[in-house]
């Protein structure tokens, strides 16, 4: 394979638009989209939680959503989308109150409702009332709750899209030996890439996994 590279900053809509225009002009459409970009504050970070919540959600959730909203019109029939989430989303949803958990897990939740929930978490973090309001105290984890639920919603929306057989899944790559994990991860980069690539290469007509949360090529009972 001869991969080509194109700069894109998911915090910059102009940058996202440039990638969209390049892909549209050069290739006409997209068959595979793996949304892997993201950030995590280190455990030793001295940044206040309010800042961590705002920045983490801006990049990991809103940034990924903006990329999807910009690039999804280019998806061809039978396209595959892997949204790289994290087991941190599983751990964080488990620590939310029953009321908040029910809202995130509502099978009819809309994207606007999801954005409102993530914004509520960010707003609550500014006054250190996020736990009192029922959210987990993990900026990274809550941002990835957003990515996971976003994926469920996207699949539900695409089920009625005229382009046939587009499949979206969220996944956890595992604890990988990268800069993000301060090289404490037990998986190699190749092992971490396995599940996102597996989901990106699902055969035509796949009905499962489809709109799921997947780890080690296995559908997880999320939440």
mmCIF file of N, CA, C and O in Angstrom, residues 68-102:
data_model
loop_
_atom_site.group_PDB
_atom_site.id
_atom_site.type_symbol
_atom_site.label_atom_id
_atom_site.label_comp_id
_atom_site.label_asym_id
_atom_site.label_seq_id
_atom_site.Cartn_x
_atom_site.Cartn_y
_atom_site.Cartn_z
ATOM 1 N N UNK A 68 -17.256 13.988 11.333
ATOM 2 C CA UNK A 68 -18.290 13.109 10.780
ATOM 3 C C UNK A 68 -19.331 13.898 9.982
ATOM 4 O O UNK A 68 -19.694 13.519 8.867
ATOM 5 N N UNK A 69 -19.794 14.992 10.555
ATOM 6 C CA UNK A 69 -20.812 15.789 9.860
ATOM 7 C C UNK A 69 -20.291 16.332 8.543
ATOM 8 O O UNK A 69 -21.053 16.500 7.581
ATOM 9 N N UNK A 70 -18.980 16.587 8.477
ATOM 10 C CA UNK A 70 -18.380 17.135 7.268
ATOM 11 C C UNK A 70 -18.079 16.057 6.232
ATOM 12 O O UNK A 70 -18.260 16.268 5.025
ATOM 13 N N UNK A 71 -17.640 14.883 6.694
ATOM 14 C CA UNK A 71 -17.209 13.826 5.769
ATOM 15 C C UNK A 71 -18.286 12.790 5.442
ATOM 16 O O UNK A 71 -18.203 12.122 4.416
ATOM 17 N N UNK A 72 -19.289 12.649 6.301
ATOM 18 C CA UNK A 72 -20.320 11.632 6.055
ATOM 19 C C UNK A 72 -21.034 11.805 4.704
ATOM 20 O O UNK A 72 -21.401 10.813 4.077
ATOM 21 N N UNK A 73 -21.242 13.042 4.228
ATOM 22 C CA UNK A 73 -21.864 13.165 2.894
ATOM 23 C C UNK A 73 -21.034 12.520 1.779
ATOM 24 O O UNK A 73 -21.580 12.229 0.702
ATOM 25 N N UNK A 74 -19.739 12.269 2.032
ATOM 26 C CA UNK A 74 -18.879 11.646 1.027
ATOM 27 C C UNK A 74 -18.864 10.118 1.136
ATOM 28 O O UNK A 74 -18.274 9.446 0.269
ATOM 29 N N UNK A 75 -19.478 9.574 2.179
ATOM 30 C CA UNK A 75 -19.471 8.117 2.332
ATOM 31 C C UNK A 75 -20.209 7.467 1.166
ATOM 32 O O UNK A 75 -21.321 7.852 0.818
ATOM 33 N N UNK A 76 -19.569 6.467 0.594
ATOM 34 C CA UNK A 76 -20.191 5.716 -0.491
ATOM 35 C C UNK A 76 -21.039 4.578 0.085
ATOM 36 O O UNK A 76 -20.864 4.186 1.245
ATOM 37 N N UNK A 77 -21.958 4.023 -0.716
ATOM 38 C CA UNK A 77 -22.650 2.814 -0.267
ATOM 39 C C UNK A 77 -21.626 1.759 0.164
ATOM 40 O O UNK A 77 -20.555 1.645 -0.439
ATOM 41 N N UNK A 78 -21.941 1.019 1.204
ATOM 42 C CA UNK A 78 -21.081 -0.038 1.775
ATOM 43 C C UNK A 78 -19.878 0.523 2.544
ATOM 44 O O UNK A 78 -18.959 -0.234 2.880
ATOM 45 N N UNK A 79 -19.872 1.831 2.822
ATOM 46 C CA UNK A 79 -18.766 2.425 3.580
ATOM 47 C C UNK A 79 -18.770 1.902 5.014
ATOM 48 O O UNK A 79 -19.802 1.486 5.551
ATOM 49 N N UNK A 80 -17.582 1.931 5.613
ATOM 50 C CA UNK A 80 -17.421 1.480 6.996
ATOM 51 C C UNK A 80 -16.775 2.600 7.814
ATOM 52 O O UNK A 80 -15.777 3.201 7.382
ATOM 53 N N UNK A 81 -17.333 2.842 9.017
ATOM 54 C CA UNK A 81 -16.830 3.889 9.900
ATOM 55 C C UNK A 81 -16.461 3.275 11.249
ATOM 56 O O UNK A 81 -17.286 2.586 11.866
ATOM 57 N N UNK A 82 -15.226 3.496 11.686
ATOM 58 C CA UNK A 82 -14.774 3.071 13.014
ATOM 59 C C UNK A 82 -14.509 4.322 13.845
ATOM 60 O O UNK A 82 -13.597 5.078 13.532
ATOM 61 N N UNK A 83 -15.309 4.537 14.868
ATOM 62 C CA UNK A 83 -15.080 5.641 15.787
ATOM 63 C C UNK A 83 -14.329 5.103 16.999
ATOM 64 O O UNK A 83 -14.868 4.292 17.758
ATOM 65 N N UNK A 84 -13.083 5.523 17.151
ATOM 66 C CA UNK A 84 -12.258 4.999 18.242
ATOM 67 C C UNK A 84 -12.653 5.687 19.547
ATOM 68 O O UNK A 84 -12.383 6.861 19.762
ATOM 69 N N UNK A 85 -13.320 4.914 20.391
ATOM 70 C CA UNK A 85 -13.726 5.383 21.713
ATOM 71 C C UNK A 85 -12.759 4.795 22.729
ATOM 72 O O UNK A 85 -11.560 4.755 22.485
ATOM 73 N N UNK A 86 -13.269 4.311 23.831
ATOM 74 C CA UNK A 86 -12.390 3.780 24.871
ATOM 75 C C UNK A 86 -13.213 3.028 25.914
ATOM 76 O O UNK A 86 -14.401 3.323 26.116
ATOM 77 N N UNK A 87 -12.578 2.069 26.568
ATOM 78 C CA UNK A 87 -13.215 1.421 27.715
ATOM 79 C C UNK A 87 -13.470 2.449 28.820
ATOM 80 O O UNK A 87 -14.290 2.215 29.712
ATOM 81 N N UNK A 88 -12.764 3.585 28.745
ATOM 82 C CA UNK A 88 -13.025 4.656 29.704
ATOM 83 C C UNK A 88 -14.470 5.127 29.607
ATOM 84 O O UNK A 88 -15.050 5.596 30.598
ATOM 85 N N UNK A 89 -15.069 5.011 28.425
ATOM 86 C CA UNK A 89 -16.483 5.381 28.287
ATOM 87 C C UNK A 89 -17.356 4.397 29.053
ATOM 88 O O UNK A 89 -18.357 4.782 29.660
ATOM 89 N N UNK A 90 -16.978 3.131 29.037
ATOM 90 C CA UNK A 90 -17.708 2.101 29.770
ATOM 91 C C UNK A 90 -17.602 2.347 31.279
ATOM 92 O O UNK A 90 -18.590 2.255 32.013
ATOM 93 N N UNK A 91 -16.399 2.660 31.719
ATOM 94 C CA UNK A 91 -16.183 2.905 33.153
ATOM 95 C C UNK A 91 -16.900 4.179 33.604
ATOM 96 O O UNK A 91 -17.445 4.234 34.717
ATOM 97 N N UNK A 92 -16.927 5.186 32.763
ATOM 98 C CA UNK A 92 -17.545 6.458 33.148
ATOM 99 C C UNK A 92 -19.061 6.377 33.159
ATOM 100 O O UNK A 92 -19.705 6.933 34.057
ATOM 101 N N UNK A 93 -19.654 5.706 32.173
ATOM 102 C CA UNK A 93 -21.124 5.596 32.183
ATOM 103 C C UNK A 93 -21.579 4.807 33.402
ATOM 104 O O UNK A 93 -22.628 5.078 33.985
ATOM 105 N N UNK A 94 -20.760 3.858 33.836
ATOM 106 C CA UNK A 94 -21.111 3.051 35.010
ATOM 107 C C UNK A 94 -21.102 3.889 36.285
ATOM 108 O O UNK A 94 -21.783 3.551 37.258
ATOM 109 N N UNK A 95 -20.339 4.976 36.281
ATOM 110 C CA UNK A 95 -20.232 5.834 37.468
ATOM 111 C C UNK A 95 -21.225 6.990 37.449
ATOM 112 O O UNK A 95 -21.279 7.775 38.396
ATOM 113 N N UNK A 96 -21.994 7.103 36.366
ATOM 114 C CA UNK A 96 -23.012 8.155 36.307
ATOM 115 C C UNK A 96 -24.232 7.754 37.140
ATOM 116 O O UNK A 96 -24.459 6.572 37.409
ATOM 117 N N UNK A 97 -25.004 8.737 37.527
ATOM 118 C CA UNK A 97 -26.240 8.460 38.267
ATOM 119 C C UNK A 97 -27.211 7.698 37.374
ATOM 120 O O UNK A 97 -27.097 7.724 36.144
ATOM 121 N N UNK A 98 -28.170 7.044 37.978
ATOM 122 C CA UNK A 98 -29.151 6.285 37.193
ATOM 123 C C UNK A 98 -29.902 7.198 36.227
ATOM 124 O O UNK A 98 -30.198 6.809 35.088
ATOM 125 N N UNK A 99 -30.179 8.424 36.658
ATOM 126 C CA UNK A 99 -30.908 9.370 35.806
ATOM 127 C C UNK A 99 -30.085 9.759 34.581
ATOM 128 O O UNK A 99 -30.584 9.730 33.446
ATOM 129 N N UNK A 100 -28.820 10.111 34.793
ATOM 130 C CA UNK A 100 -27.957 10.499 33.672
ATOM 131 C C UNK A 100 -27.683 9.292 32.780
ATOM 132 O O UNK A 100 -27.707 9.393 31.547
ATOM 133 N N UNK A 101 -27.438 8.157 33.391
ATOM 134 C CA UNK A 101 -27.180 6.934 32.631
ATOM 135 C C UNK A 101 -28.363 6.612 31.713
ATOM 136 O O UNK A 101 -28.180 6.248 30.543
ATOM 137 N N UNK A 102 -29.560 6.742 32.238
ATOM 138 C CA UNK A 102 -30.758 6.450 31.449
ATOM 139 C C UNK A 102 -30.879 7.384 30.246
ATOM 140 O O UNK A 102 -31.318 6.964 29.159
#
